[in-house]
Short mmCIF file of C-alpha atoms in Angstrom, two decimals:
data_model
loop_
_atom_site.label_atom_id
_atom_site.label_comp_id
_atom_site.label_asym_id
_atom_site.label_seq_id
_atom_site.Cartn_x
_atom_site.Cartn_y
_atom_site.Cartn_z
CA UNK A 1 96.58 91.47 125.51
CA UNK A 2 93.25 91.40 123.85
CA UNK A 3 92.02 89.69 120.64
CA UNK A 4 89.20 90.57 118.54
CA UNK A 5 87.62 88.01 115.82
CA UNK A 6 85.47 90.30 113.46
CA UNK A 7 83.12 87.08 111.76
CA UNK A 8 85.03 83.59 112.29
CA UNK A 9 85.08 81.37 115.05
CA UNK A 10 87.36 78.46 115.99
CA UNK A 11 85.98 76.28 113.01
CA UNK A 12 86.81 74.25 110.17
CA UNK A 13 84.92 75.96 107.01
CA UNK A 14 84.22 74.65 103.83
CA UNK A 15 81.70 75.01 101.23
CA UNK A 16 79.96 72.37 102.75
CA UNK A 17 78.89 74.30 105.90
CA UNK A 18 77.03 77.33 104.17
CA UNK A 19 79.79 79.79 105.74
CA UNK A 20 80.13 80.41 101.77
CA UNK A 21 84.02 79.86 102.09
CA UNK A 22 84.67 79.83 98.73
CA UNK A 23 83.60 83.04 98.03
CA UNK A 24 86.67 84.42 99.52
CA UNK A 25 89.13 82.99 97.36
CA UNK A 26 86.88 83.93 94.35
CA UNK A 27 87.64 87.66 95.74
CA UNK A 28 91.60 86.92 96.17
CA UNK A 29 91.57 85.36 92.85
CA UNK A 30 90.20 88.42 91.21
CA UNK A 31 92.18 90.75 93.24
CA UNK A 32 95.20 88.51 92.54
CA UNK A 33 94.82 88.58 88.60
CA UNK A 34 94.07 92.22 88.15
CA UNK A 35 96.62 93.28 85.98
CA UNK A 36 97.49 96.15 87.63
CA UNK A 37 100.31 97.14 84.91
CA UNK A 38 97.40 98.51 82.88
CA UNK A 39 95.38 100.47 85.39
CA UNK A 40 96.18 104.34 86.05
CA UNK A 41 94.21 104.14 89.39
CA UNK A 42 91.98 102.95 91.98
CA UNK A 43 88.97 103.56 89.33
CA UNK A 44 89.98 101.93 86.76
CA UNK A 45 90.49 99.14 89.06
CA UNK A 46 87.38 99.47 90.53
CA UNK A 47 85.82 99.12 87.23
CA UNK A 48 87.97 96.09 86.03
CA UNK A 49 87.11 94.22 89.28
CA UNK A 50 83.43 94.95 89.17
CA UNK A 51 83.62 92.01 86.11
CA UNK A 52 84.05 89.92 89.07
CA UNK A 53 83.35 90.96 92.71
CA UNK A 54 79.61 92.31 91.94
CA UNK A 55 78.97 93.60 95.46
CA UNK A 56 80.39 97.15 95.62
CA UNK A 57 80.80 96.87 99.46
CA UNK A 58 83.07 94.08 98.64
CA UNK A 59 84.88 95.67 96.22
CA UNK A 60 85.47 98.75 98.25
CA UNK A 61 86.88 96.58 100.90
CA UNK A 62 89.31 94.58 98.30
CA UNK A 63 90.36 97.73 96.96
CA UNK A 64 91.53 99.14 100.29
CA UNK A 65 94.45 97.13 100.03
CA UNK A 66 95.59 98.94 96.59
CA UNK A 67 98.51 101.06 97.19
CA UNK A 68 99.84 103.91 94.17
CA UNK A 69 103.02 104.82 94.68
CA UNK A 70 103.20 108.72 94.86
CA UNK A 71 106.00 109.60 92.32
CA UNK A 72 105.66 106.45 89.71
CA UNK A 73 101.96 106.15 90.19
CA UNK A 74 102.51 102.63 89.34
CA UNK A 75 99.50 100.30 91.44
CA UNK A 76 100.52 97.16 93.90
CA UNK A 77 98.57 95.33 96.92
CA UNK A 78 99.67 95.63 100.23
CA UNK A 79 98.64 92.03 101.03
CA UNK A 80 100.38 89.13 99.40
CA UNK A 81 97.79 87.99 97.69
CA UNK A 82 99.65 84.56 96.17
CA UNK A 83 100.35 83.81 100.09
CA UNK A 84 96.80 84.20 100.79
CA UNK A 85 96.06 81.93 97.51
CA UNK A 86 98.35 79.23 98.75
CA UNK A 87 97.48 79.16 102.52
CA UNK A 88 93.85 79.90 102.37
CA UNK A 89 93.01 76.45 102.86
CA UNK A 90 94.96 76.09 106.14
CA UNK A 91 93.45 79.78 107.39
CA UNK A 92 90.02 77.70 107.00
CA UNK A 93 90.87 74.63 108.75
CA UNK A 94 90.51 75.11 112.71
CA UNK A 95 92.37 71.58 114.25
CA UNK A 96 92.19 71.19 117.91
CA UNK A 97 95.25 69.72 118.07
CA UNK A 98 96.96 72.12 116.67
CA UNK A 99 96.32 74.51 120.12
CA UNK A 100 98.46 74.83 122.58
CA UNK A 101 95.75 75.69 124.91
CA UNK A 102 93.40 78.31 125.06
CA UNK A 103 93.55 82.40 125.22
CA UNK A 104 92.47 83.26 129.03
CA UNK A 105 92.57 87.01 127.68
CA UNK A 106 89.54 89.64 126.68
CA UNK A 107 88.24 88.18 123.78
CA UNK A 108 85.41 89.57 121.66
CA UNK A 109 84.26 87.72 118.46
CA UNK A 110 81.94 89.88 116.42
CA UNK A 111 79.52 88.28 114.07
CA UNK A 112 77.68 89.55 111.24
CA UNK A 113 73.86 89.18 111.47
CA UNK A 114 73.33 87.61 108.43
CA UNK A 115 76.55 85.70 108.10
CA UNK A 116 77.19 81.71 109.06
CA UNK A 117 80.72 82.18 109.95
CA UNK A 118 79.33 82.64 113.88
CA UNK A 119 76.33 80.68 114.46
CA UNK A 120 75.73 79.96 118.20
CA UNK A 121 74.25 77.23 118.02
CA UNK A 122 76.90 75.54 116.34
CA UNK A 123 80.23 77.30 117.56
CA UNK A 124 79.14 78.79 121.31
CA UNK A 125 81.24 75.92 122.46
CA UNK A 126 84.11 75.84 120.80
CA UNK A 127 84.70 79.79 121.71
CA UNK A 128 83.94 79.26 125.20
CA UNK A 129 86.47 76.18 125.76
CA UNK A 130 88.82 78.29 123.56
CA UNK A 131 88.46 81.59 124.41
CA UNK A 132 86.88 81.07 128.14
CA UNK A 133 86.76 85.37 128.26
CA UNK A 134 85.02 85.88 125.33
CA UNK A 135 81.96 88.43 124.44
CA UNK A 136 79.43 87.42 121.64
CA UNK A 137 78.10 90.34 120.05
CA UNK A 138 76.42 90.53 116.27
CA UNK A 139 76.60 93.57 113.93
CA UNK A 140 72.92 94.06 112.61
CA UNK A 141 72.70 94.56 108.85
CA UNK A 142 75.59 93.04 108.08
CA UNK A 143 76.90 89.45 106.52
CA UNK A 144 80.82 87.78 106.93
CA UNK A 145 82.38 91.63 105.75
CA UNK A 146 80.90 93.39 108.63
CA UNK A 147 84.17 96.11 108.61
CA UNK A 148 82.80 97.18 104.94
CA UNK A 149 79.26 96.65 105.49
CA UNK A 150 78.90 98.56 108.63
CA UNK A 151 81.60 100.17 109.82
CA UNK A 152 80.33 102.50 112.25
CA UNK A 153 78.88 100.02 114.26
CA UNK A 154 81.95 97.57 113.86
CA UNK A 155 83.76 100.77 115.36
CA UNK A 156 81.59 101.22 118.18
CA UNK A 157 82.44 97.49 118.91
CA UNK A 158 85.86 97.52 118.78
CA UNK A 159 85.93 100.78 120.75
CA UNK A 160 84.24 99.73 123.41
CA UNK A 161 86.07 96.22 123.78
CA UNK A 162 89.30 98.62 123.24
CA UNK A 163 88.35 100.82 126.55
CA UNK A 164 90.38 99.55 129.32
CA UNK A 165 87.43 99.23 131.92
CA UNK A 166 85.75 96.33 129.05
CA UNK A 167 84.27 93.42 130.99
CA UNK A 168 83.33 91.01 128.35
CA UNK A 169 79.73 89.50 129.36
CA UNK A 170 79.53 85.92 128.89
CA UNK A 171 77.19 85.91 126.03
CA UNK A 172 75.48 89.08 124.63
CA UNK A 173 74.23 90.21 121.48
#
C-alpha cells in the first residue's frame, strides 16, 4: 500500500543527463562476468571485482547479492544478472504513456545528496503528477547508492515512512 523509491524518479536516464547511468551496467557487467567457478568465497570475490568496481561501498553492495551454498560451497547471485543486462535499458526509460495513471498511495522517494537521479528542479513535477502523495527527502553524504553509502540514515527513512501514523509532507528535505 506504500511505495518507496530509494534515488530514481519517474525519468528517462541516459548518459546524457549526468544521472551517470552507465555506470550501473558497468557494475552488472562485472558482477555478471565474475567467474564465480574459481572463487572459494565472498573474498576472493571481493578481490577479483575490485579490478573493476573501485568504490568499496559499491562493491560491498554488489556483493550482497552473492549467495554460497552451505554444503557445496559453490558461489551464485541471487539476482539474474543477464535479465538485468538485457532489460536495463527499458528499467531506464520512464514513458508516460506507458502509465496507467498515477499511484494515489504514500509515496516517499529518497534521494541521495550528491546524486542526479532526483534533482528537484528537474523531476518535482513529474513525481507530483505521478505520485500526487509523495514525500521528498535527501540522504546527506550520500550519491545514487544511498542503501550502501548510508544505511543508517536510509533506515531511519524507511522506518519512519514504514510507521503507520506517516503523513508524507508535500515537499521536505
Amino acid at each position: 500500500e506504500r511505495l518507496c523509491s530509494m534515488d530514481m524518479a519517474p525519468a528517462a536516464y541516459s548518459i546524457a543527463d549526468g544521472s551517470q547511468w552507465r555506470s550501473n551496467r558497468h557494475i552488472i557487467e562485472a558482477m555478471y562476468n565474475l567467474n564465480l567457478d574459481i572463487l572459494k568465497d565472498r573474498r576472493d570475490a571481493d578481490t577479483k571485482l575490485a579490478n573493476d568496481i573501485l568504490d568499496p561501498n559499491i562493491r560491498a553492495f554488489a556483493l550482497s547479492n552473492l549467495a554460497q551454498d552451505a554444503v557445496t560451497k559453490k558461489l551464485s547471485w541471487k539476482c539474474n544478472l543477464k535479465a538485468l543486462l538485457a532489460n536495463l535499458d527499458a528499467m531506464a526509460s520512464w514513458e508516460k504513456k506507458q502509465q496507467s495513471g498515477f499511484f494515489n498511495g504514500p509515496t516517499l522517494f529518497l534521494a541521495g545528496a550528491n546524486s542526479r537521479y532526483i534533482r528537484g528542479n528537474v523531476h518535482l513535477d513529474a513525481i507530483k503528477s505521478s505520485f500526487p502523495n509523495f514525500a521528498l527527502r535527501t540522504v546527506p553524504n550520500a550519491g545514487h547508492w544511498i542503501h550502501a553509502e548510508q544505511p543508517e540514515t536510509t533506515q531511519d527513512f524507511v522506518r519512519e515512512f514504514l510507521d503507520t501514523s506517516w503523513q508524507p509532507p508535500q515537499e521536505q528535505s
